[in-house]
Short mmCIF file of C-alpha atoms in Angstrom, two decimals:
data_model
loop_
_atom_site.label_atom_id
_atom_site.label_comp_id
_atom_site.label_asym_id
_atom_site.label_seq_id
_atom_site.Cartn_x
_atom_site.Cartn_y
_atom_site.Cartn_z
CA MET I 25 190.30 216.01 126.92
CA SER I 26 186.98 217.72 127.48
CA GLU I 27 185.47 219.82 124.73
CA PRO I 28 185.78 223.59 125.10
CA ARG I 29 182.57 225.38 125.92
CA PRO I 30 181.88 228.41 123.67
CA SER I 31 182.36 231.61 125.65
CA ASP I 32 178.96 232.97 124.65
CA ARG I 33 176.93 229.88 125.58
CA HIS I 34 174.93 230.06 128.83
CA ASP I 35 172.99 227.34 130.58
CA ALA I 36 169.70 228.08 132.27
CA SER I 37 171.32 227.83 135.69
CA GLU I 38 170.86 230.48 138.33
CA SER I 39 174.56 231.32 138.44
CA ASP I 40 174.74 231.95 134.69
CA ASP I 41 171.62 234.13 134.86
CA THR I 42 173.20 236.12 137.66
CA PHE I 43 176.42 236.45 135.69
CA ALA I 44 174.54 237.75 132.65
CA GLU I 45 172.58 240.26 134.75
CA ILE I 46 175.73 241.66 136.30
CA VAL I 47 177.39 242.02 132.90
CA ASP I 48 174.30 243.80 131.58
CA GLU I 49 174.47 246.25 134.50
CA ALA I 50 178.05 247.08 133.56
CA THR I 51 177.47 247.87 129.89
CA GLN I 52 178.89 251.37 130.23
CA ARG I 53 182.20 250.01 131.49
CA ASP I 54 185.15 248.46 129.70
CA PRO I 55 183.71 245.21 128.24
CA ASP I 56 186.56 242.91 129.27
CA LEU I 57 186.72 244.34 132.77
CA ALA I 58 182.95 244.11 133.11
CA VAL I 59 183.05 240.38 132.40
CA ILE I 60 185.96 239.83 134.78
CA GLU I 61 184.37 241.78 137.64
CA ALA I 62 181.01 240.10 137.07
CA GLY I 63 182.72 236.77 137.35
CA SER I 64 184.41 237.87 140.56
CA ARG I 65 181.07 238.65 142.16
CA THR I 66 179.56 235.28 141.27
CA LEU I 67 182.65 233.39 142.43
CA ARG I 68 182.73 235.30 145.72
CA THR I 69 179.17 234.20 146.40
CA ALA I 70 180.56 230.69 146.80
CA SER I 71 183.89 231.48 148.42
CA GLY I 72 182.87 234.17 150.88
CA PRO I 73 184.64 237.44 151.71
CA VAL I 74 188.39 237.81 151.38
CA PRO I 75 190.77 240.01 153.35
CA GLY I 76 191.93 243.42 152.15
CA ASP I 77 194.74 243.79 149.64
CA GLU I 78 197.43 246.34 148.78
CA VAL I 79 196.85 246.08 145.02
CA PRO I 80 194.56 248.98 144.12
CA ALA I 81 191.07 248.54 142.72
CA ARG I 82 189.41 250.96 140.32
CA PRO I 83 188.93 254.47 141.79
CA ALA I 84 185.75 254.82 143.80
CA ASP I 85 185.07 258.32 142.44
CA PRO I 86 183.37 257.92 139.02
CA GLU I 87 184.99 261.07 137.66
CA VAL I 88 188.47 259.95 138.69
CA ASP I 89 187.81 256.51 137.23
CA LYS I 90 186.68 258.09 133.97
CA ALA I 91 189.81 260.25 133.83
CA LEU I 92 192.07 257.28 134.57
CA ARG I 93 190.39 255.25 131.82
CA ALA I 94 191.00 258.11 129.41
CA VAL I 95 194.72 258.05 130.27
CA GLU I 96 194.82 254.26 129.90
CA GLN I 97 193.12 254.53 126.52
CA GLU I 98 195.62 257.12 125.28
CA LEU I 99 198.54 255.00 126.44
CA ALA I 100 197.02 251.89 124.84
CA GLY I 101 197.02 253.72 121.50
CA ARG I 102 200.82 253.64 121.49
CA TRP I 103 203.14 250.75 120.75
CA GLY I 104 202.65 248.01 123.32
CA GLU I 105 205.40 246.56 125.46
CA THR I 106 206.18 243.76 123.00
CA LYS I 107 206.53 246.08 119.98
CA LEU I 108 209.64 248.21 120.14
CA GLU I 109 212.51 249.73 118.21
CA PRO I 110 215.64 249.04 120.28
CA SER I 111 216.93 252.50 121.08
CA VAL I 112 217.05 254.94 123.99
CA ALA I 113 216.91 257.93 121.63
CA ARG I 114 213.24 258.71 122.25
CA ILE I 115 213.34 258.37 126.04
CA ALA I 116 216.58 260.41 126.14
CA ALA I 117 214.88 263.15 124.14
CA LEU I 118 211.95 263.13 126.56
CA MET I 119 214.29 263.34 129.56
CA ASP I 120 216.04 266.27 127.91
CA VAL I 121 212.88 268.35 127.48
CA LEU I 122 211.74 267.41 131.01
CA GLY I 123 215.01 268.70 132.49
CA GLU I 124 216.70 265.34 133.16
CA PRO I 125 214.53 264.30 136.16
CA GLN I 126 216.18 260.86 136.30
CA HIS I 127 219.37 262.48 137.61
CA ALA I 128 217.65 264.18 140.55
CA TYR I 129 218.09 261.16 142.84
CA PRO I 130 220.36 258.12 143.18
CA SER I 131 219.01 254.84 141.86
CA ILE I 132 219.28 251.07 141.99
CA HIS I 133 218.74 249.38 138.61
CA ILE I 134 217.48 245.79 138.41
CA THR I 135 217.71 243.48 135.42
CA GLY I 136 217.59 239.69 134.96
CA THR I 137 215.03 237.21 133.69
CA ASN I 138 213.13 236.13 136.81
CA GLY I 139 212.65 237.62 140.26
CA LYS I 140 213.04 241.30 139.36
CA THR I 141 209.77 242.58 140.81
CA SER I 142 210.01 240.62 144.06
CA THR I 143 213.61 241.77 144.49
CA ALA I 144 212.57 245.37 143.80
CA ARG I 145 209.87 245.15 146.45
CA MET I 146 212.37 243.80 148.98
CA ILE I 147 214.89 246.55 148.21
CA GLU I 148 212.14 249.13 148.51
CA ALA I 149 211.07 247.75 151.91
CA LEU I 150 214.64 247.75 153.21
CA LEU I 151 215.34 251.31 152.10
CA GLY I 152 212.04 252.51 153.54
CA ALA I 153 212.84 250.89 156.88
CA PHE I 154 215.91 253.14 157.04
CA ASP I 155 213.67 256.22 156.64
CA LEU I 156 214.48 256.88 153.01
CA ARG I 157 211.73 258.06 150.71
CA THR I 158 211.52 255.59 147.85
CA GLY I 159 210.21 255.48 144.31
CA ARG I 160 209.73 252.07 142.69
CA TYR I 161 209.12 251.42 139.00
CA THR I 162 208.19 247.86 138.01
CA SER I 163 206.37 246.09 135.20
CA PRO I 164 204.05 244.63 134.18
CA HIS I 165 201.24 245.41 136.60
CA VAL I 166 199.06 242.71 138.17
CA GLN I 167 195.73 244.54 138.22
CA SER I 168 196.11 248.32 138.01
CA ILE I 169 198.42 250.38 135.85
CA THR I 170 199.09 252.60 138.87
CA GLU I 171 200.99 249.72 140.52
CA ARG I 172 203.89 250.36 138.17
CA ILE I 173 204.86 253.62 139.87
CA SER I 174 205.08 253.48 143.66
CA LEU I 175 206.02 256.13 146.20
CA ASP I 176 206.98 255.13 149.73
CA GLY I 177 205.88 251.56 149.11
CA SER I 178 202.39 252.36 147.85
CA PRO I 179 201.12 252.58 144.27
CA MET I 180 200.70 256.13 143.06
CA ASP I 181 197.13 257.25 143.75
CA PRO I 182 194.98 257.63 140.63
CA GLU I 183 194.68 261.40 140.91
CA ARG I 184 198.44 261.83 141.03
CA PHE I 185 198.92 259.33 138.22
CA ILE I 186 196.52 261.29 136.01
CA GLU I 187 198.14 264.60 136.96
CA THR I 188 201.62 263.28 136.16
CA TYR I 189 200.47 262.10 132.74
CA GLN I 190 198.84 265.44 131.98
CA ASP I 191 201.98 267.29 133.12
CA ILE I 192 204.30 265.45 130.74
CA LYS I 193 201.84 265.01 127.85
CA PRO I 194 202.82 268.24 126.02
CA TYR I 195 206.48 267.19 126.18
CA VAL I 196 205.64 263.69 124.99
CA GLU I 197 203.84 265.16 121.98
CA MET I 198 206.81 267.43 121.31
CA VAL I 199 209.17 264.43 121.22
CA ASP I 200 206.70 262.43 119.13
CA ALA I 201 206.80 265.16 116.48
CA GLN I 202 210.61 265.09 116.34
CA GLN I 203 211.23 261.34 116.23
CA PRO I 204 210.77 258.75 113.45
CA TYR I 205 208.59 256.72 115.84
CA ARG I 206 206.28 257.93 118.60
CA LEU I 207 207.18 257.16 122.18
CA SER I 208 205.85 253.75 123.18
CA PHE I 209 203.51 252.85 126.03
CA PHE I 210 206.46 251.78 128.16
CA GLU I 211 208.56 254.81 127.31
CA VAL I 212 205.81 257.22 128.34
CA LEU I 213 205.28 255.36 131.60
CA THR I 214 209.03 255.44 132.25
CA GLY I 215 209.01 259.19 131.69
CA MET I 216 206.09 259.51 134.10
CA ALA I 217 207.92 257.51 136.75
CA TYR I 218 211.13 259.51 136.53
CA ALA I 219 209.21 262.80 136.59
CA ALA I 220 207.08 261.69 139.55
CA PHE I 221 210.15 260.60 141.51
CA ALA I 222 211.80 263.99 140.96
CA ASP I 223 208.62 265.82 141.88
CA ALA I 224 208.04 263.84 145.11
CA PRO I 225 211.05 264.10 145.67
CA VAL I 226 212.40 260.65 146.49
CA ASP I 227 215.69 259.83 148.20
CA VAL I 228 216.30 256.80 145.98
CA ALA I 229 214.62 255.15 143.00
CA VAL I 230 214.36 251.38 142.60
CA VAL I 231 213.96 250.71 138.89
CA GLU I 232 213.21 247.42 137.13
CA VAL I 233 214.05 247.14 133.44
CA GLY I 234 211.23 246.35 131.05
CA MET I 235 213.23 244.11 128.71
CA GLY I 236 216.95 243.48 128.44
CA GLY I 237 218.94 246.45 129.63
CA ARG I 238 221.23 248.06 127.05
CA TRP I 239 218.45 249.72 125.04
CA ASP I 240 215.66 249.46 127.60
CA ALA I 241 213.82 252.74 128.20
CA THR I 242 214.80 252.73 131.87
CA ASN I 243 218.49 252.80 130.95
CA VAL I 244 218.88 256.57 131.00
CA ILE I 245 219.71 256.48 134.70
CA ASP I 246 223.24 256.24 136.10
CA ALA I 247 222.59 253.75 138.88
CA SER I 248 225.28 253.40 141.52
CA VAL I 249 224.07 249.83 142.14
CA ALA I 250 223.17 247.40 139.35
CA VAL I 251 221.35 244.21 140.33
CA VAL I 252 221.26 241.17 138.06
CA THR I 253 218.75 238.50 139.06
CA PRO I 254 219.02 234.98 137.53
CA ILE I 255 219.24 234.96 133.74
CA SER I 256 217.51 232.32 131.64
CA LEU I 257 215.88 232.10 128.22
CA ASP I 258 213.02 234.54 127.65
CA HIS I 259 212.29 237.14 124.94
CA THR I 260 214.75 235.19 122.78
CA ASP I 261 213.51 236.94 119.64
CA ARG I 262 214.74 240.24 121.09
CA LEU I 263 217.59 239.40 123.44
CA GLY I 264 219.33 236.32 122.06
CA THR I 265 219.05 232.55 122.13
CA THR I 266 221.67 231.73 124.78
CA PRO I 267 222.19 232.94 128.36
CA ALA I 268 225.44 234.60 127.22
CA GLU I 269 223.71 236.58 124.46
CA ILE I 270 220.95 237.65 126.81
CA ALA I 271 223.52 238.63 129.45
CA GLY I 272 225.23 240.83 126.87
CA GLU I 273 222.04 242.88 126.55
CA LYS I 274 221.34 242.97 130.28
CA ALA I 275 224.92 243.99 131.09
CA GLY I 276 224.04 247.36 129.61
CA VAL I 277 222.75 248.51 133.01
CA ILE I 278 226.26 248.26 134.52
CA LYS I 279 227.68 251.78 134.63
CA GLN I 280 231.11 253.24 135.26
CA ASP I 281 232.35 252.69 138.85
CA ALA I 282 229.05 251.09 139.92
CA THR I 283 228.62 248.11 142.23
CA VAL I 284 227.12 245.01 140.62
CA ILE I 285 225.12 242.58 142.75
CA LEU I 286 225.17 239.35 140.78
CA ALA I 287 222.75 236.55 141.62
CA GLN I 288 223.69 232.96 140.80
CA GLN I 289 224.00 232.70 137.02
CA PRO I 290 224.75 230.20 134.25
CA VAL I 291 228.52 230.17 133.77
CA ASP I 292 228.46 231.79 130.34
CA ALA I 293 226.13 234.57 131.53
CA ALA I 294 228.33 235.26 134.56
CA GLN I 295 231.40 235.52 132.36
CA VAL I 296 229.73 238.18 130.21
CA MET I 297 228.72 240.17 133.28
CA LEU I 298 232.19 240.00 134.83
CA LYS I 299 233.81 241.10 131.58
CA LYS I 300 231.52 244.14 131.38
CA ALA I 301 232.25 245.00 135.02
CA VAL I 302 235.99 244.98 134.31
CA GLU I 303 235.51 247.25 131.29
CA VAL I 304 233.76 249.95 133.35
CA ASP I 305 235.71 249.50 136.61
CA ALA I 306 232.62 248.26 138.44
CA THR I 307 232.86 246.33 141.70
CA VAL I 308 231.20 242.93 141.65
CA ALA I 309 229.59 241.04 144.56
CA ARG I 310 228.62 237.47 143.62
CA GLU I 311 226.01 235.31 145.29
CA GLY I 312 227.74 232.28 146.76
CA MET I 313 231.00 234.18 147.13
CA GLU I 314 230.64 237.64 148.70
CA PHE I 315 227.05 237.10 149.90
CA GLY I 316 224.41 234.39 150.04
CA ILE I 317 222.09 232.19 152.09
CA VAL I 318 223.59 230.66 155.24
CA SER I 319 220.49 228.72 156.30
CA ARG I 320 216.84 228.44 155.39
CA GLU I 321 213.95 226.81 157.24
CA ILE I 322 210.30 226.49 156.27
CA ALA I 323 208.08 228.49 158.62
CA VAL I 324 204.36 229.12 158.95
CA GLY I 325 203.48 231.69 156.32
CA GLY I 326 206.94 231.82 154.77
CA GLN I 327 210.50 230.96 155.72
CA LEU I 328 213.15 231.77 158.32
CA LEU I 329 216.53 232.81 156.95
CA THR I 330 220.07 233.54 157.95
CA LEU I 331 221.68 235.65 155.25
CA ARG I 332 225.28 236.61 154.75
CA GLY I 333 225.53 240.10 153.36
CA LEU I 334 228.48 242.25 152.42
CA GLY I 335 228.81 243.33 156.04
CA GLY I 336 228.31 240.03 157.86
CA GLU I 337 225.52 237.65 158.86
CA TYR I 338 221.92 238.58 159.58
CA GLU I 339 220.07 235.94 161.60
CA GLU I 340 216.41 235.12 162.25
CA ILE I 341 214.97 236.91 159.23
CA PHE I 342 211.36 235.98 158.62
CA LEU I 343 210.36 236.31 154.97
CA PRO I 344 206.61 235.93 154.39
CA LEU I 345 207.10 234.53 150.88
CA TYR I 346 207.39 230.92 149.72
CA GLY I 347 210.12 229.18 147.78
CA ALA I 348 213.90 228.95 147.74
CA HIS I 349 213.96 231.42 144.86
CA GLN I 350 212.52 234.10 147.15
CA ALA I 351 215.26 233.42 149.70
CA HIS I 352 217.82 233.99 146.94
CA ASN I 353 216.01 237.20 145.99
CA ALA I 354 216.24 238.29 149.63
CA ALA I 355 220.00 237.73 149.71
CA VAL I 356 220.38 239.78 146.53
CA ALA I 357 218.15 242.58 147.85
CA LEU I 358 220.01 242.78 151.17
CA SER I 359 223.39 243.04 149.46
CA ALA I 360 222.09 245.67 147.04
CA VAL I 361 220.96 247.86 149.93
CA GLU I 362 224.24 247.31 151.75
CA ALA I 363 226.09 248.37 148.60
CA PHE I 364 223.89 251.44 148.29
CA PHE I 365 224.88 252.45 151.84
CA GLY I 366 228.55 251.68 151.16
CA ILE I 367 228.70 248.64 153.43
CA GLY I 368 231.58 246.34 152.52
CA ALA I 369 233.37 249.01 150.54
CA GLU I 370 233.55 252.51 152.00
CA GLN I 371 232.67 251.45 155.53
CA PRO I 372 232.93 248.31 157.65
CA GLY I 373 230.18 246.77 159.77
CA SER I 374 226.62 245.83 158.95
CA LEU I 375 223.19 247.43 158.86
CA ASP I 376 220.97 247.38 161.94
CA HIS I 377 219.72 243.82 162.27
CA ASP I 378 216.36 244.64 163.86
CA THR I 379 215.58 247.10 161.08
CA ILE I 380 216.46 244.47 158.48
CA ARG I 381 214.18 241.94 160.19
CA ARG I 382 211.26 244.38 160.35
CA ALA I 383 211.67 245.27 156.70
CA PHE I 384 211.75 241.71 155.40
CA ALA I 385 208.78 240.75 157.57
CA SER I 386 206.74 243.47 155.82
CA VAL I 387 207.44 242.33 152.26
CA ARG I 388 204.55 241.36 150.02
CA SER I 389 204.73 240.27 146.39
CA PRO I 390 201.25 239.90 144.87
CA GLY I 391 200.89 237.12 142.34
CA ARG I 392 204.01 235.26 143.49
CA LEU I 393 202.93 232.00 145.20
CA GLU I 394 200.13 234.05 146.70
CA VAL I 395 197.27 232.31 148.51
CA VAL I 396 193.97 234.00 147.62
CA ARG I 397 191.39 231.47 148.79
CA SER I 398 191.05 228.47 151.08
CA SER I 399 188.91 225.29 151.01
CA PRO I 400 190.27 224.46 148.55
CA THR I 401 193.43 226.50 148.59
CA VAL I 402 193.93 228.61 145.46
CA VAL I 403 197.45 229.88 144.80
CA LEU I 404 198.45 232.41 142.14
CA ASP I 405 201.88 232.63 140.56
CA ALA I 406 202.96 234.73 137.59
CA ALA I 407 205.53 232.25 136.23
CA HIS I 408 205.62 232.66 132.45
CA ASN I 409 208.83 230.93 131.33
CA PRO I 410 210.33 227.49 132.05
CA ALA I 411 212.86 228.68 134.64
CA GLY I 412 210.21 230.58 136.55
CA ALA I 413 207.84 227.61 136.35
CA ARG I 414 210.47 225.25 137.77
CA ALA I 415 211.10 227.60 140.70
CA THR I 416 207.34 227.87 141.30
CA ALA I 417 206.86 224.10 141.17
CA GLU I 418 209.66 223.54 143.68
CA GLY I 419 208.41 226.26 146.01
CA LEU I 420 204.84 225.02 145.87
CA SER I 421 205.81 221.41 146.57
CA GLU I 422 208.00 222.48 149.46
CA ALA I 423 205.56 224.81 151.18
CA PHE I 424 202.13 223.28 150.64
CA GLY I 425 202.20 219.49 150.27
CA PHE I 426 198.90 219.22 148.40
CA SER I 427 197.45 215.72 148.03
CA ARG I 428 196.05 216.74 144.64
CA LEU I 429 196.98 219.84 142.64
CA ILE I 430 195.01 221.21 139.70
CA GLY I 431 196.62 223.71 137.37
CA VAL I 432 194.91 226.58 135.59
CA VAL I 433 197.18 227.80 132.80
CA GLY I 434 196.72 230.78 130.51
CA ALA I 435 199.87 231.89 128.69
CA SER I 436 200.98 234.57 126.26
CA ASP I 437 201.47 233.68 122.63
CA ASP I 438 205.15 234.66 122.49
CA LYS I 439 206.37 232.39 125.32
CA ASP I 440 207.93 228.92 125.51
CA VAL I 441 204.65 227.33 126.54
CA ARG I 442 205.85 223.77 126.04
CA GLY I 443 208.73 224.34 128.44
CA LEU I 444 206.34 226.00 130.88
CA LEU I 445 203.92 223.06 130.80
CA GLU I 446 206.72 220.50 131.05
CA ALA I 447 207.95 222.19 134.24
CA PHE I 448 204.52 221.84 135.82
CA GLU I 449 203.69 218.35 134.53
CA PRO I 450 205.17 216.45 137.52
CA ILE I 451 203.07 218.38 140.08
CA PHE I 452 199.71 218.78 138.29
CA ALA I 453 197.20 215.95 138.62
CA GLU I 454 195.15 217.66 135.93
CA VAL I 455 195.36 220.97 134.09
CA VAL I 456 192.61 223.33 132.95
CA ILE I 457 193.70 225.32 129.91
CA THR I 458 192.29 228.82 129.50
CA GLN I 459 193.19 232.26 128.18
CA ASN I 460 193.14 235.80 129.51
CA SER I 461 191.32 238.72 127.90
CA THR I 462 194.24 240.40 126.11
CA ALA I 463 195.29 240.23 122.48
CA ARG I 464 198.62 238.68 123.56
CA ALA I 465 196.90 235.64 125.05
CA MET I 466 197.57 232.30 123.41
CA ASN I 467 194.39 230.75 122.07
CA ALA I 468 193.10 228.15 124.52
CA ASP I 469 192.71 225.46 121.85
CA ALA I 470 196.26 225.99 120.57
CA LEU I 471 197.64 225.86 124.11
CA ALA I 472 195.52 222.78 124.85
CA ALA I 473 196.98 220.96 121.84
CA ILE I 474 200.44 221.35 123.34
CA ALA I 475 199.16 220.45 126.80
CA VAL I 476 197.76 217.16 125.47
CA GLU I 477 201.20 216.27 124.14
CA VAL I 478 202.74 217.00 127.54
CA PHE I 479 200.06 215.67 129.93
CA GLY I 480 198.00 213.26 127.85
CA GLY I 481 194.41 213.90 126.84
CA ASP I 482 192.84 212.47 129.99
CA ARG I 483 194.55 215.08 132.19
CA VAL I 484 193.61 218.15 130.12
CA GLN I 485 190.40 220.16 130.23
CA VAL I 486 189.70 223.31 128.19
CA GLU I 487 187.69 226.28 129.44
CA PRO I 488 188.41 229.35 127.29
CA ARG I 489 186.74 231.74 129.74
CA LEU I 490 188.81 232.27 132.88
CA ASP I 491 185.90 232.27 135.33
CA ASP I 492 184.79 228.90 133.95
CA ALA I 493 188.35 227.60 134.23
CA LEU I 494 188.58 228.59 137.89
CA GLU I 495 185.27 226.95 138.71
CA ALA I 496 186.27 223.79 136.84
CA ALA I 497 189.61 223.60 138.66
CA ILE I 498 188.01 224.11 142.05
CA THR I 499 185.49 221.36 141.27
CA LEU I 500 188.30 219.00 140.26
CA ALA I 501 190.23 219.82 143.44
CA GLU I 502 187.22 218.92 145.55
CA GLU I 503 186.75 215.47 144.02
CA GLU I 504 187.51 212.13 145.68
CA ASN I 505 186.95 213.43 149.21
CA GLU I 506 190.23 215.35 149.10
CA TYR I 507 188.66 218.72 149.91
CA ALA I 508 191.10 219.65 152.69
CA GLY I 509 194.26 218.47 150.98
CA ALA I 510 193.70 219.59 147.40
CA GLY I 511 194.72 222.84 145.78
CA VAL I 512 194.64 224.93 142.63
CA LEU I 513 197.53 226.84 141.05
CA VAL I 514 196.72 229.61 138.56
CA THR I 515 199.74 230.48 136.44
CA GLY I 516 201.23 231.11 133.00
CA SER I 517 201.06 234.89 132.76
CA VAL I 518 201.03 238.00 134.94
CA ILE I 519 197.86 239.02 133.12
CA THR I 520 196.13 235.70 133.80
CA VAL I 521 197.07 235.98 137.47
CA GLY I 522 195.82 239.56 137.68
CA GLU I 523 192.46 238.67 136.17
CA ALA I 524 192.16 235.65 138.47
CA ARG I 525 192.86 237.89 141.49
CA LEU I 526 190.02 240.12 140.43
CA LEU I 527 187.70 237.18 139.82
CA LEU I 528 188.46 235.84 143.28
CA GLY I 529 187.86 239.18 144.94
CA ARG I 530 191.41 240.36 145.63
CA HIS I 531 191.10 244.14 145.09
#
């Protein structure tokens, strides 16, 4: 295992001098972001320009950027997303003083362990293709906080985001004064989303839970369609240590007389979900029974699917995402939209096939087996638990066929990092251990100690600074004359992936 290089040590090389100069120029900016963006400029010098991207960059207007940073700073002063008191009392109080905006539109509520954001994006695309105005609320964000609240498929623009925060701020402070605990970061953002959707107004909201379901802040909506993506072990300190216990928390999103779209689940988790559905007279559609994948073929840039929905088969669907797990997400998303329109229950027949094809062909999911650079190919994936890592490893092996794959892994401190690393061990020739810039990041040395146990010392390198880790991985991928067939996978955390996107110029 190579020795870690201290993050403040610089060689006399031209690239390090350039990096230092760029950081010095950005001294008035957020320190962490300054370092990340400086690194992105030096890395782009070697990799060349990259195409445009739908994930928003910082606002170009300095005054708007300053105002957005002020909002971010105020939100950061609240409880973070991993510190919570399991209750919907505070968010319910906020909804009350705001006039119950969450009831101004129908909604689709998505819970599960993996695949929620990609499924939400697919549902959003399908609804938009049928000329419905959509609001989408997902978490966490990849690069910009504004990604969390989308209108008509696009992140809320910074000016509107700031305005929405300022509009609800007096009501937030009113609730803060009345409650034992202040509203958390996530609760305030949830309030912003629901208020923005009512103000737009949207025809339908697509809402992803933050954690669990029963006491999640999003669970003040009465969704007519509840979606449950695959359940596995994650957030075990909060949700339970078995799939059944976790399912018990996530089943809280299933409301009276709703339709439940149930992805393939562990048997004990499925039993919990079905029991809850019976208790509230909900209708259940199960993947593999009422809907599913008929066929799947690898295609250039994605995969070609035939899906069976609640209203029949949909052929020749091109999905520009990699991995069997994304095909399963597509089947779930299609059935959720069919259920929303009443297909398979109130009315027979299917949705327009050409519209379905156009919608799926437009889907993007940043940070999910996303290619951000070539020669060598660099892929980003936000897998952060063992089940997600296994799906990523399978999808990567299926779609890319690298002759040599180097991993860059930076994980959060509260995750099953051993299970994550074990899932990637069969496909990584070597792994570069690093850490992202947040307080939640697992220390690179601590993560490396576990990596050595999984991979062996000769396959592990440590670079605590992410820009150094990317450069080291790219160098390793280019060794042994395997330039064209080698690749790099950056993974372990949504935050790590977001910072890597910025470093590699994906704005």
